[in-house]
Amino acid sequence: MEVQVDPKAEEFTRTQHKLLIDGEWVEAASGKTFETINPATEEILGEVAHGEEEDVTRAVRAARKAFADDAPWRKMTPSERGRLIYQISELIEEHADELATLEALDNGKSFNVAKAADVALAADLFRYMAGWATKIEGETIPISSPAAPGEYLAFTLKEPVGVVGQIIPWNFPLLMAAWKLGPVLATGCTVVLKPAEQTPLSALRLGELMMEAGLPDGVVNIVTGMGDAGAAIAAHEDVDKVAFTGSTEVGKMIAQAAGKTNLKKVTLELGGKSPNVVFKDADMSVAIPGAAHGIFFNHGQCCNAGSRLYIQREAYDEVLEGVAERAKSIKVGSGLDSEATMGPLISEEQFEKVLGYVEEGQQEGAEAYVGGGRVGDRGYFVEPTILTNTSPDMSVEREEIFGPVVAAVPFDEPEDVIAPANETHYGLAAGVFTRDINKAYRTAKRLRAGTVWINCYHVFDAALPFGGYKESGWGREMGHHVLENYLETKAVCAQLQ
Ligand code: NAP
Ligand code: MG
């Protein structure tokens, strides 16, 4: 059954999409545009302004002006700022159908999933951050310096870092915008946001909603682009901090660009190759759906996807068979098909890349226990795939595939799984399935990852920090931890007379 397309979303896709700079919707300086595609049909969905370096500079200038001491944004009280952020969450909920439709069309994900997960979590994130605006506090510090005797009053001030550049990915377009913009607003920074070229629409609609909520001009600027807008943000001399979510490869380029220019602060949320461990004593009615969900949710296009499934040997056949049954029962189809739970991959590039990995794995001796191929002949649909007979030297066990492809690997003793699970340059997430609390805790403690889920997977909460060890990134998103990414600490020390 087809989901009824929200008429407002359809109308929005047809408008000429511009850049949001200084509160105005403007064309790119060059007048150029690019097209965004519906990955389920490969048809053009809309035209978007093609922002380049000059547009980034215009946007940074607007963000700098909005950050001036006497600008309206800086004069708002934390409580007023909190109320405004809250209003954004209300508007997201009010427009839930429209935003979920935009995600289904532009990204390809299921409308129902987008509404229940992406949109709901985005609204919740802003609501959570609204509360933080009034709770950003410094501390008083007793001074007893042997080199400076005297009586002092010393305290810290937490101040917004300034003009922020943010580059977000296409796998959760609206939600990633929320993760990034929520803390920017809570801390009182201003921002230039660059959505992914594949999925610009929901962020642009969010921009409209933010202006409707009463955000002062220039606080949030949105520059859509492809090819050089991201690099222009990373290298800009007047950007104080850059936050990026995407591949480890581009993350390293951003860190380098910051190092070569003004040493702007950098936080990165990058790739993963997360281990999901099922012990033989696990409740299989939880572990099997958990393992399937861990890899197949969002078509495997999750930085934290449980893409290496380690199964204790005695339970290997049962878990493999159970996950395979689930894989086979997934209905792959358009995001507007209400029965489909898995949509297309985002682009032809990703489609080729994912199928290329599967082929390479098979050439090296891996077997596709289920799946391994394309679905249909139109749209970037790939079958949910389980690979067996893989080994740690194969790219399918080492590299981020970013598609619905999992490597199932047996292990013998609980001790045996820790080393291979940690044998990766990534460290974003991990899963552990067992009924034994001791084993669960000991394993969680030894896994080198920013998140460990026990008897569940993909559980996200606005209050729960998320981010990577090792090459999975720098810093944390969400929770109060993310606020630090956008704050400077000023120590004020006064000698009492
Ligand atoms: P990507 O290459 O990591 O990132 C593309 C984004 O980075 C675009 O917005 C691009 O903007 C910007 N960019 C490119 N070069 C830049 C530079 N030198 N400095 C600053 N920004 C730069 O992502 P992708 O090509 O879409 O996907 C490739 C792989 O990334 C996937 O297969 C997956 O493994 C991974 N990925 C991870 C996540 C995640 O959530 N961690 C999400 C998506 C993808 P401009 O084109 O304007 O420069
Ligand atoms: Mg698109």
Coordinates of C-alpha atoms and ligand atoms in Angstrom, one line a residue:
M1 CA 0.0 0.0 0.0
E2 CA 1.2 3.4 -0.9
V3 CA 1.6 6.1 1.8
Q4 CA -0.5 9.1 1.0
V5 CA 2.1 11.7 -0.1
D6 CA 1.8 14.8 2.1
P7 CA 0.8 17.6 -0.3
K8 CA 2.9 20.2 1.5
A9 CA 6.0 18.0 1.1
E10 CA 5.2 17.5 -2.6
E11 CA 4.8 21.2 -3.0
F12 CA 8.0 21.9 -1.2
T13 CA 10.0 19.5 -3.4
R14 CA 8.9 21.5 -6.4
T15 CA 10.0 24.9 -5.2
Q16 CA 13.3 26.4 -6.2
H17 CA 15.5 25.7 -3.2
K18 CA 17.8 28.5 -2.1
L19 CA 20.5 29.2 0.5
L20 CA 19.6 30.6 3.9
I21 CA 21.9 33.4 4.6
D22 CA 21.3 36.2 7.1
G23 CA 17.6 35.3 7.4
E24 CA 17.0 35.5 3.6
W25 CA 16.6 32.8 1.0
V26 CA 19.1 33.7 -1.7
E27 CA 20.5 32.1 -4.8
A28 CA 24.1 30.9 -5.0
A29 CA 26.4 33.7 -6.1
S30 CA 27.1 31.8 -9.3
G31 CA 23.4 31.3 -9.9
K32 CA 24.2 27.6 -10.3
T33 CA 22.0 24.8 -9.1
F34 CA 22.2 21.0 -8.7
E35 CA 19.6 18.2 -8.7
T36 CA 18.6 16.0 -5.8
I37 CA 17.4 12.5 -6.8
N38 CA 14.8 10.2 -5.4
P39 CA 16.9 7.0 -5.0
A40 CA 13.8 4.7 -5.3
T41 CA 13.0 5.9 -8.8
E42 CA 16.3 7.5 -9.9
E43 CA 14.2 10.5 -10.9
I44 CA 15.0 14.1 -10.2
L45 CA 13.2 15.3 -7.2
G46 CA 14.2 19.0 -7.0
E47 CA 16.7 21.7 -7.8
V48 CA 18.9 23.1 -5.1
A49 CA 21.2 26.1 -5.0
H50 CA 24.8 25.1 -5.6
G51 CA 26.7 27.0 -2.9
E52 CA 30.4 27.4 -3.3
E53 CA 33.3 29.1 -1.5
E54 CA 31.9 32.6 -2.0
D55 CA 28.5 31.6 -0.6
V56 CA 30.2 30.0 2.4
T57 CA 32.0 33.3 3.0
R58 CA 28.7 35.2 2.8
A59 CA 27.2 32.8 5.3
V60 CA 30.2 33.0 7.7
R61 CA 29.9 36.8 7.5
A62 CA 26.2 36.6 8.4
A63 CA 27.0 34.2 11.3
R64 CA 29.7 36.5 12.6
K65 CA 27.4 39.5 12.5
A66 CA 24.7 37.5 14.4
F67 CA 27.3 36.6 17.0
A68 CA 28.3 40.3 17.7
D69 CA 27.9 41.3 21.3
D70 CA 25.1 43.7 20.5
A71 CA 23.2 41.4 18.1
P72 CA 19.7 40.2 19.1
W73 CA 20.9 36.6 19.6
R74 CA 23.6 37.6 22.1
K75 CA 21.1 39.7 24.0
M76 CA 18.5 37.0 24.4
T77 CA 18.4 35.5 27.9
P78 CA 19.1 31.8 28.2
S79 CA 15.5 31.3 29.1
E80 CA 14.3 33.1 25.9
R81 CA 16.8 30.9 23.9
G82 CA 15.4 27.8 25.5
R83 CA 11.9 28.8 24.7
L84 CA 12.8 29.3 21.1
I85 CA 14.5 25.9 20.8
Y86 CA 11.4 24.4 22.4
Q87 CA 9.3 26.1 19.8
I88 CA 11.4 24.4 17.1
S89 CA 10.7 21.0 18.6
E90 CA 6.9 21.8 18.5
L91 CA 7.1 22.9 14.9
I92 CA 8.9 19.7 13.9
E93 CA 6.1 17.7 15.6
E94 CA 3.4 19.8 13.9
H95 CA 5.0 19.1 10.5
A96 CA 5.9 15.4 11.2
D97 CA 4.1 14.0 8.2
E98 CA 5.6 16.6 5.8
L99 CA 9.2 16.1 7.1
A100 CA 8.9 12.3 7.1
T101 CA 7.7 12.5 3.5
L102 CA 10.6 14.6 2.5
E103 CA 13.0 12.0 4.1
A104 CA 11.1 9.2 2.2
L105 CA 11.4 11.0 -1.1
D106 CA 14.9 12.4 -0.8
N107 CA 16.7 9.7 1.2
G108 CA 14.5 6.7 0.3
K109 CA 13.9 5.5 3.8
S110 CA 10.5 4.3 4.9
F111 CA 8.0 7.1 5.7
N112 CA 6.8 5.2 8.8
V113 CA 10.3 4.7 10.1
A114 CA 11.2 8.3 9.3
K115 CA 8.2 9.5 11.3
A116 CA 8.7 7.2 14.2
A117 CA 12.5 7.6 14.4
D118 CA 14.1 10.4 12.5
V119 CA 11.4 13.1 13.0
A120 CA 10.4 12.0 16.6
L121 CA 14.1 11.9 17.7
A122 CA 14.8 15.3 16.0
A123 CA 11.9 16.9 17.9
D124 CA 13.0 15.2 21.1
L125 CA 16.6 16.4 20.7
F126 CA 15.5 20.0 20.4
R127 CA 13.2 19.7 23.4
Y128 CA 16.1 18.2 25.4
M129 CA 18.5 21.0 24.3
A130 CA 15.9 23.6 25.1
G131 CA 16.3 22.6 28.8
W132 CA 20.1 23.0 28.7
A133 CA 20.0 26.6 27.6
T134 CA 19.4 27.7 31.2
K135 CA 21.7 25.2 32.7
I136 CA 25.1 26.1 31.3
E137 CA 27.0 27.0 34.4
G138 CA 30.6 27.7 35.4
E139 CA 32.1 26.9 38.8
T140 CA 33.8 28.6 41.7
I141 CA 37.3 27.5 42.4
P142 CA 39.2 27.8 45.7
I143 CA 42.7 29.3 45.1
S144 CA 45.7 28.3 47.2
S145 CA 48.6 29.1 44.9
P146 CA 51.9 29.0 46.7
A147 CA 53.3 31.5 44.2
A148 CA 50.5 34.1 44.6
P149 CA 49.3 34.3 48.2
G150 CA 46.3 36.4 48.8
E151 CA 42.6 36.2 48.9
Y152 CA 40.9 35.5 45.6
L153 CA 37.5 34.9 44.1
A154 CA 38.0 32.6 41.1
F155 CA 35.3 31.2 38.9
T156 CA 34.8 29.9 35.3
L157 CA 32.5 31.3 32.7
K158 CA 31.2 29.0 29.9
E159 CA 31.0 31.0 26.7
P160 CA 29.9 30.0 23.2
V161 CA 32.8 29.2 21.0
G162 CA 31.5 31.5 18.2
V163 CA 30.8 30.8 14.6
V164 CA 30.5 27.1 13.9
G165 CA 30.6 25.2 10.6
Q166 CA 28.7 21.9 10.4
I167 CA 28.8 19.3 7.7
I168 CA 26.1 16.6 8.0
P169 CA 25.5 13.3 6.2
W170 CA 22.7 11.8 4.2
N171 CA 21.8 8.8 6.2
F172 CA 19.6 10.6 8.8
P173 CA 19.3 14.0 7.1
L174 CA 16.9 15.8 9.5
L175 CA 18.1 14.0 12.6
M176 CA 21.7 14.8 12.0
A177 CA 20.7 18.5 11.5
A178 CA 19.0 18.3 14.9
W179 CA 22.0 16.6 16.6
K180 CA 24.2 19.4 15.3
L181 CA 22.0 22.5 15.5
G182 CA 20.4 21.7 18.9
P183 CA 23.6 22.2 20.9
V184 CA 24.6 25.2 18.8
L185 CA 21.5 27.0 19.8
A186 CA 21.6 25.9 23.4
T187 CA 25.1 27.3 23.8
G188 CA 24.4 30.5 21.9
C189 CA 26.7 30.0 19.0
T190 CA 25.9 30.8 15.4
V191 CA 26.3 28.4 12.5
V192 CA 26.8 27.7 8.8
L193 CA 25.3 24.2 8.1
K194 CA 26.0 22.3 5.0
P195 CA 23.6 19.4 4.4
A196 CA 24.6 16.4 2.3
E197 CA 24.2 17.0 -1.5
Q198 CA 22.2 13.8 -1.7
T199 CA 19.6 14.9 0.9
P200 CA 19.3 18.7 1.2
L201 CA 15.5 19.0 1.4
S202 CA 14.5 18.3 5.1
A203 CA 17.3 20.6 6.4
L204 CA 16.0 23.4 4.1
R205 CA 12.5 22.9 5.4
L206 CA 13.9 22.8 9.0
G207 CA 15.5 26.2 8.2
E208 CA 12.1 27.6 7.3
L209 CA 10.6 26.2 10.5
M210 CA 13.5 27.7 12.5
M211 CA 12.9 31.1 11.0
E212 CA 9.1 30.7 11.7
A213 CA 10.0 29.9 15.4
G214 CA 11.6 33.4 15.6
L215 CA 15.3 32.7 15.3
P216 CA 17.1 36.0 14.7
D217 CA 18.6 36.4 11.2
G218 CA 22.1 34.9 10.6
V219 CA 22.0 32.6 13.6
V220 CA 21.5 29.6 11.4
N221 CA 22.7 29.8 7.8
I222 CA 22.3 26.9 5.4
V223 CA 24.5 26.4 2.4
T224 CA 23.7 23.5 0.2
G225 CA 26.5 22.5 -2.1
M226 CA 28.5 19.7 -3.7
G227 CA 32.2 19.5 -4.4
D228 CA 33.7 22.4 -2.5
A229 CA 31.4 23.9 0.1
G230 CA 32.5 21.5 2.8
A231 CA 36.2 22.2 2.2
A232 CA 35.5 25.9 2.2
I233 CA 33.9 25.7 5.6
A234 CA 36.8 23.5 7.0
A235 CA 39.4 26.0 5.7
H236 CA 37.6 29.2 6.6
E237 CA 39.7 31.5 8.7
D238 CA 36.7 33.0 10.5
V239 CA 35.0 29.8 11.5
D240 CA 35.8 29.0 15.2
K241 CA 34.8 25.4 15.2
V242 CA 33.8 22.7 12.7
A243 CA 31.7 19.6 13.4
F244 CA 31.5 16.9 10.8
T245 CA 29.7 13.6 10.5
G246 CA 30.7 11.3 7.6
S247 CA 33.6 9.2 6.5
T248 CA 36.9 8.8 8.4
E249 CA 38.7 9.8 5.2
V250 CA 37.0 13.2 4.9
G251 CA 37.2 13.6 8.7
K252 CA 41.0 13.5 8.4
M253 CA 40.9 16.1 5.7
I254 CA 38.9 18.4 7.9
A255 CA 41.3 18.0 10.8
Q256 CA 44.2 18.8 8.4
A257 CA 42.4 21.9 7.0
A258 CA 41.8 23.2 10.5
G259 CA 45.5 22.6 11.3
K260 CA 46.6 24.4 8.2
T261 CA 44.4 27.5 8.8
N262 CA 43.2 29.0 12.0
L263 CA 43.4 25.8 14.2
K264 CA 39.6 25.9 14.6
K265 CA 38.2 23.4 17.1
V266 CA 37.2 20.2 15.5
T267 CA 34.8 17.4 16.4
L268 CA 34.2 14.4 14.2
E269 CA 31.7 11.6 14.2
L270 CA 33.0 9.1 11.7
G271 CA 32.8 5.6 10.4
G272 CA 32.5 2.3 12.1
K273 CA 32.8 -1.5 11.8
S274 CA 30.9 -2.4 14.9
P275 CA 31.1 -5.8 16.5
N276 CA 27.8 -7.3 17.7
V277 CA 28.5 -10.3 20.0
V278 CA 25.9 -13.1 20.6
F279 CA 26.8 -15.5 23.4
K280 CA 25.3 -19.0 23.5
D281 CA 23.3 -18.2 26.7
A282 CA 21.5 -15.2 25.1
D283 CA 17.8 -15.1 25.0
M284 CA 17.5 -15.8 21.3
S285 CA 14.1 -14.2 21.0
V286 CA 16.0 -10.9 21.8
A287 CA 19.4 -11.7 20.2
I288 CA 18.2 -12.8 16.8
P289 CA 16.0 -9.7 16.1
G290 CA 18.7 -7.6 17.8
A291 CA 21.4 -8.8 15.4
A292 CA 19.2 -8.3 12.4
H293 CA 18.1 -4.9 13.5
G294 CA 21.7 -4.0 14.2
I295 CA 22.7 -4.4 10.6
F296 CA 19.5 -3.9 8.6
F297 CA 18.1 -0.8 10.2
N298 CA 18.3 2.1 7.8
H299 CA 19.4 -0.3 5.1
G300 CA 22.7 -0.7 6.9
Q301 CA 23.5 3.0 6.3
C302 CA 24.4 3.7 9.9
C303 CA 27.9 4.6 11.2
N304 CA 27.2 2.4 14.2
A305 CA 25.7 -0.6 12.2
G306 CA 26.5 -4.0 13.8
S307 CA 28.3 -5.2 10.7
R308 CA 30.5 -7.9 12.3
L309 CA 28.3 -10.4 13.9
Y310 CA 30.3 -12.6 16.3
I311 CA 28.3 -15.7 17.4
Q312 CA 29.4 -18.3 19.9
R313 CA 29.9 -21.5 18.1
E314 CA 27.2 -23.6 19.9
A315 CA 24.6 -21.0 18.9
Y316 CA 26.0 -20.2 15.4
D317 CA 23.6 -22.2 13.3
E318 CA 20.6 -21.1 15.2
V319 CA 21.5 -17.4 15.1
L320 CA 22.6 -17.5 11.5
E321 CA 19.4 -19.2 10.5
G322 CA 17.3 -16.8 12.6
V323 CA 18.9 -13.7 11.2
A324 CA 18.7 -15.2 7.7
E325 CA 15.0 -15.8 8.1
R326 CA 14.6 -12.1 9.1
A327 CA 16.7 -10.9 6.2
K328 CA 14.5 -12.9 3.8
S329 CA 11.3 -11.6 5.3
I330 CA 12.3 -7.9 5.0
K331 CA 10.2 -6.2 2.3
V332 CA 12.5 -4.1 0.2
G333 CA 10.7 -1.2 -1.5
S334 CA 10.1 2.5 -1.8
G335 CA 9.9 4.6 1.3
L336 CA 6.3 5.3 0.3
D337 CA 5.4 1.6 0.3
S338 CA 3.9 1.2 3.8
E339 CA 4.8 -2.4 4.0
A340 CA 8.5 -2.0 3.0
T341 CA 10.9 -1.7 5.8
M342 CA 14.0 -1.4 3.7
G343 CA 14.4 1.2 1.1
P344 CA 17.0 1.9 -1.6
L345 CA 20.6 2.9 -0.9
I346 CA 21.2 6.6 -1.2
S347 CA 22.9 6.8 -4.5
E348 CA 24.3 5.0 -7.5
E349 CA 27.8 5.5 -6.0
Q350 CA 26.8 3.8 -2.7
F351 CA 25.0 1.1 -4.6
E352 CA 28.0 0.3 -6.7
K353 CA 30.3 0.5 -3.6
V354 CA 28.2 -1.9 -1.5
L355 CA 27.8 -4.5 -4.3
G356 CA 31.5 -4.1 -5.1
Y357 CA 32.4 -5.1 -1.5
V358 CA 30.1 -8.2 -1.7
E359 CA 31.7 -9.2 -5.0
E360 CA 35.2 -8.7 -3.6
G361 CA 34.4 -10.7 -0.5
Q362 CA 33.0 -13.5 -2.7
Q363 CA 36.2 -13.5 -4.8
E364 CA 38.2 -13.9 -1.7
G365 CA 36.2 -16.9 -0.6
A366 CA 33.3 -15.5 1.4
E367 CA 29.8 -16.9 0.7
A368 CA 26.5 -15.0 0.6
Y369 CA 24.4 -17.1 3.0
V370 CA 21.5 -14.9 1.9
G371 CA 21.2 -12.0 -0.4
G372 CA 24.2 -10.5 -2.2
G373 CA 22.5 -8.9 -5.1
R374 CA 20.3 -6.2 -6.4
V375 CA 16.6 -6.0 -6.0
G376 CA 14.6 -5.1 -9.1
D377 CA 16.1 -3.1 -12.0
R378 CA 15.3 0.4 -11.0
G379 CA 16.3 2.3 -7.9
Y380 CA 19.3 1.5 -5.7
F381 CA 17.9 -1.5 -3.9
V382 CA 20.2 -4.1 -2.4
E383 CA 19.2 -7.4 -0.8
P384 CA 19.7 -7.8 2.9
T385 CA 22.9 -9.9 2.9
I386 CA 24.7 -12.2 5.3
L387 CA 28.3 -13.2 4.4
T388 CA 29.9 -16.3 5.9
N389 CA 33.4 -17.8 5.6
T390 CA 34.9 -14.4 5.9
S391 CA 38.3 -13.8 7.5
P392 CA 39.8 -10.8 9.3
D393 CA 42.0 -9.9 6.3
M394 CA 39.1 -9.5 3.9
S395 CA 37.8 -6.0 3.2
V396 CA 34.2 -7.2 4.1
E397 CA 35.4 -7.8 7.7
R398 CA 37.7 -4.8 7.9
E399 CA 36.1 -1.9 6.0
E400 CA 32.9 0.1 6.5
I401 CA 30.5 -1.1 3.8
F402 CA 27.6 1.2 4.7
G403 CA 25.0 -1.1 3.4
P404 CA 22.8 -4.1 4.5
V405 CA 25.7 -6.5 4.6
V406 CA 26.9 -8.3 7.7
A407 CA 29.8 -10.8 8.2
A408 CA 28.8 -13.7 10.5
V409 CA 31.8 -15.0 12.4
P410 CA 31.9 -17.9 14.9
F411 CA 33.9 -17.9 18.1
D412 CA 34.5 -20.4 20.9
E413 CA 35.2 -19.1 24.4
P414 CA 33.9 -15.7 25.7
E415 CA 37.6 -14.6 26.0
D416 CA 38.2 -15.4 22.4
V417 CA 35.9 -12.7 21.0
I418 CA 37.4 -9.6 22.6
A419 CA 40.6 -9.4 20.5
P420 CA 38.9 -9.9 17.1
A421 CA 36.1 -7.5 18.1
N422 CA 38.6 -4.8 19.0
E423 CA 40.8 -5.6 16.0
T424 CA 39.7 -2.6 14.0
H425 CA 40.8 1.0 13.6
Y426 CA 37.2 2.0 14.3
G427 CA 35.6 2.2 17.8
L428 CA 32.1 3.6 17.5
A429 CA 29.7 1.1 18.9
A430 CA 29.2 -2.6 19.8
G431 CA 26.5 -5.0 20.9
V432 CA 26.5 -7.8 23.5
F433 CA 23.7 -10.3 23.8
T434 CA 23.7 -12.6 26.9
R435 CA 21.6 -13.4 29.9
D436 CA 24.7 -13.3 32.2
I437 CA 25.1 -9.8 33.7
N438 CA 28.7 -10.5 34.6
K439 CA 29.6 -11.5 31.1
A440 CA 27.7 -8.6 29.7
Y441 CA 29.4 -6.1 31.9
R442 CA 32.9 -7.6 31.5
T443 CA 32.6 -7.7 27.8
A444 CA 31.1 -4.2 27.6
K445 CA 34.1 -2.9 29.6
R446 CA 36.7 -4.5 27.4
L447 CA 35.2 -3.4 24.1
R448 CA 36.9 -0.3 22.8
A449 CA 33.8 1.6 21.6
G450 CA 32.0 4.8 22.4
T451 CA 28.6 3.0 22.9
V452 CA 28.0 -0.6 24.0
W453 CA 24.4 -1.9 23.8
I454 CA 23.5 -4.8 25.9
N455 CA 20.5 -7.0 24.8
C456 CA 19.5 -4.2 22.4
Y457 CA 20.9 -2.2 19.5
H458 CA 20.5 1.3 17.9
V459 CA 18.9 2.7 21.1
F460 CA 19.5 6.4 20.9
D461 CA 18.5 9.1 23.3
A462 CA 19.0 12.8 23.4
A463 CA 20.6 12.4 26.9
L464 CA 22.9 9.6 26.0
P465 CA 26.4 10.6 24.6
F466 CA 27.4 9.1 21.3
G467 CA 30.7 9.1 19.6
G468 CA 33.8 7.2 18.7
Y469 CA 37.0 5.8 20.1
K470 CA 40.0 5.5 17.8
E471 CA 39.4 6.6 14.2
S472 CA 35.6 6.8 14.7
G473 CA 36.0 10.4 15.8
W474 CA 36.7 13.1 18.2
G475 CA 34.1 14.3 20.9
R476 CA 30.6 13.2 21.7
E477 CA 27.2 14.1 20.3
M478 CA 24.1 14.5 22.6
G479 CA 23.8 14.4 26.3
H480 CA 25.4 17.3 28.2
H481 CA 28.7 16.1 26.7
V482 CA 28.0 17.7 23.4
L483 CA 27.7 21.1 25.0
E484 CA 31.4 21.1 25.6
N485 CA 32.0 20.9 21.9
Y486 CA 30.5 24.4 21.5
L487 CA 31.8 26.1 24.7
E488 CA 35.0 27.8 25.7
T489 CA 35.9 27.9 29.4
K490 CA 37.1 31.2 30.7
A491 CA 38.8 31.3 34.1
V492 CA 38.3 34.6 35.9
C493 CA 40.5 35.2 38.9
A494 CA 40.0 38.3 41.1
Q495 CA 42.2 39.4 43.9
L496 CA 40.2 40.8 46.8
Q497 CA 41.5 44.1 48.2
Ligands
NAP1 P1 31.8 11.8 2.9 O1 32.7 11.8 1.7 O2 32.4 11.4 4.2 O3 31.3 13.3 3.1 C1 30.7 14.0 2.1 C2 30.5 15.4 2.7 O4 31.8 15.9 3.1 C3 29.9 16.4 1.8 O5 29.1 17.2 2.5 C4 31.1 17.1 1.3 O6 30.8 18.5 1.0 C5 32.0 17.1 2.5 N1 33.5 17.2 2.1 C6 34.1 16.5 1.1 N2 35.4 16.8 1.1 C7 35.6 17.7 2.1 C8 36.7 18.3 2.6 N3 38.0 18.1 2.1 N4 36.6 19.2 3.7 C9 35.4 19.4 4.2 N5 34.3 18.8 3.8 C10 34.4 17.9 2.7 O7 30.5 11.0 2.6 P2 29.9 10.3 1.3 O8 30.8 10.5 0.1 O9 28.6 10.8 1.2 O10 29.9 8.8 1.8 C11 31.1 8.0 1.7 C12 31.2 7.1 2.9 O11 31.2 7.9 4.1 C13 30.1 6.1 3.1 O12 30.3 5.0 2.3 C14 30.2 5.8 4.5 O13 31.2 4.8 4.7 C15 30.6 7.1 5.1 N6 29.5 7.8 5.8 C16 29.5 7.8 7.1 C17 28.4 8.5 7.8 C18 28.3 8.5 9.2 O14 27.3 8.7 9.7 N7 29.4 8.4 10.0 C19 27.4 9.1 7.0 C20 27.5 9.1 5.6 C21 28.6 8.4 5.0 P3 31.3 19.1 -0.4 O15 31.0 18.2 -1.5 O16 30.6 20.4 -0.5 O17 32.7 19.4 -0.2
MG2 MG 18.1 12.7 -2.8

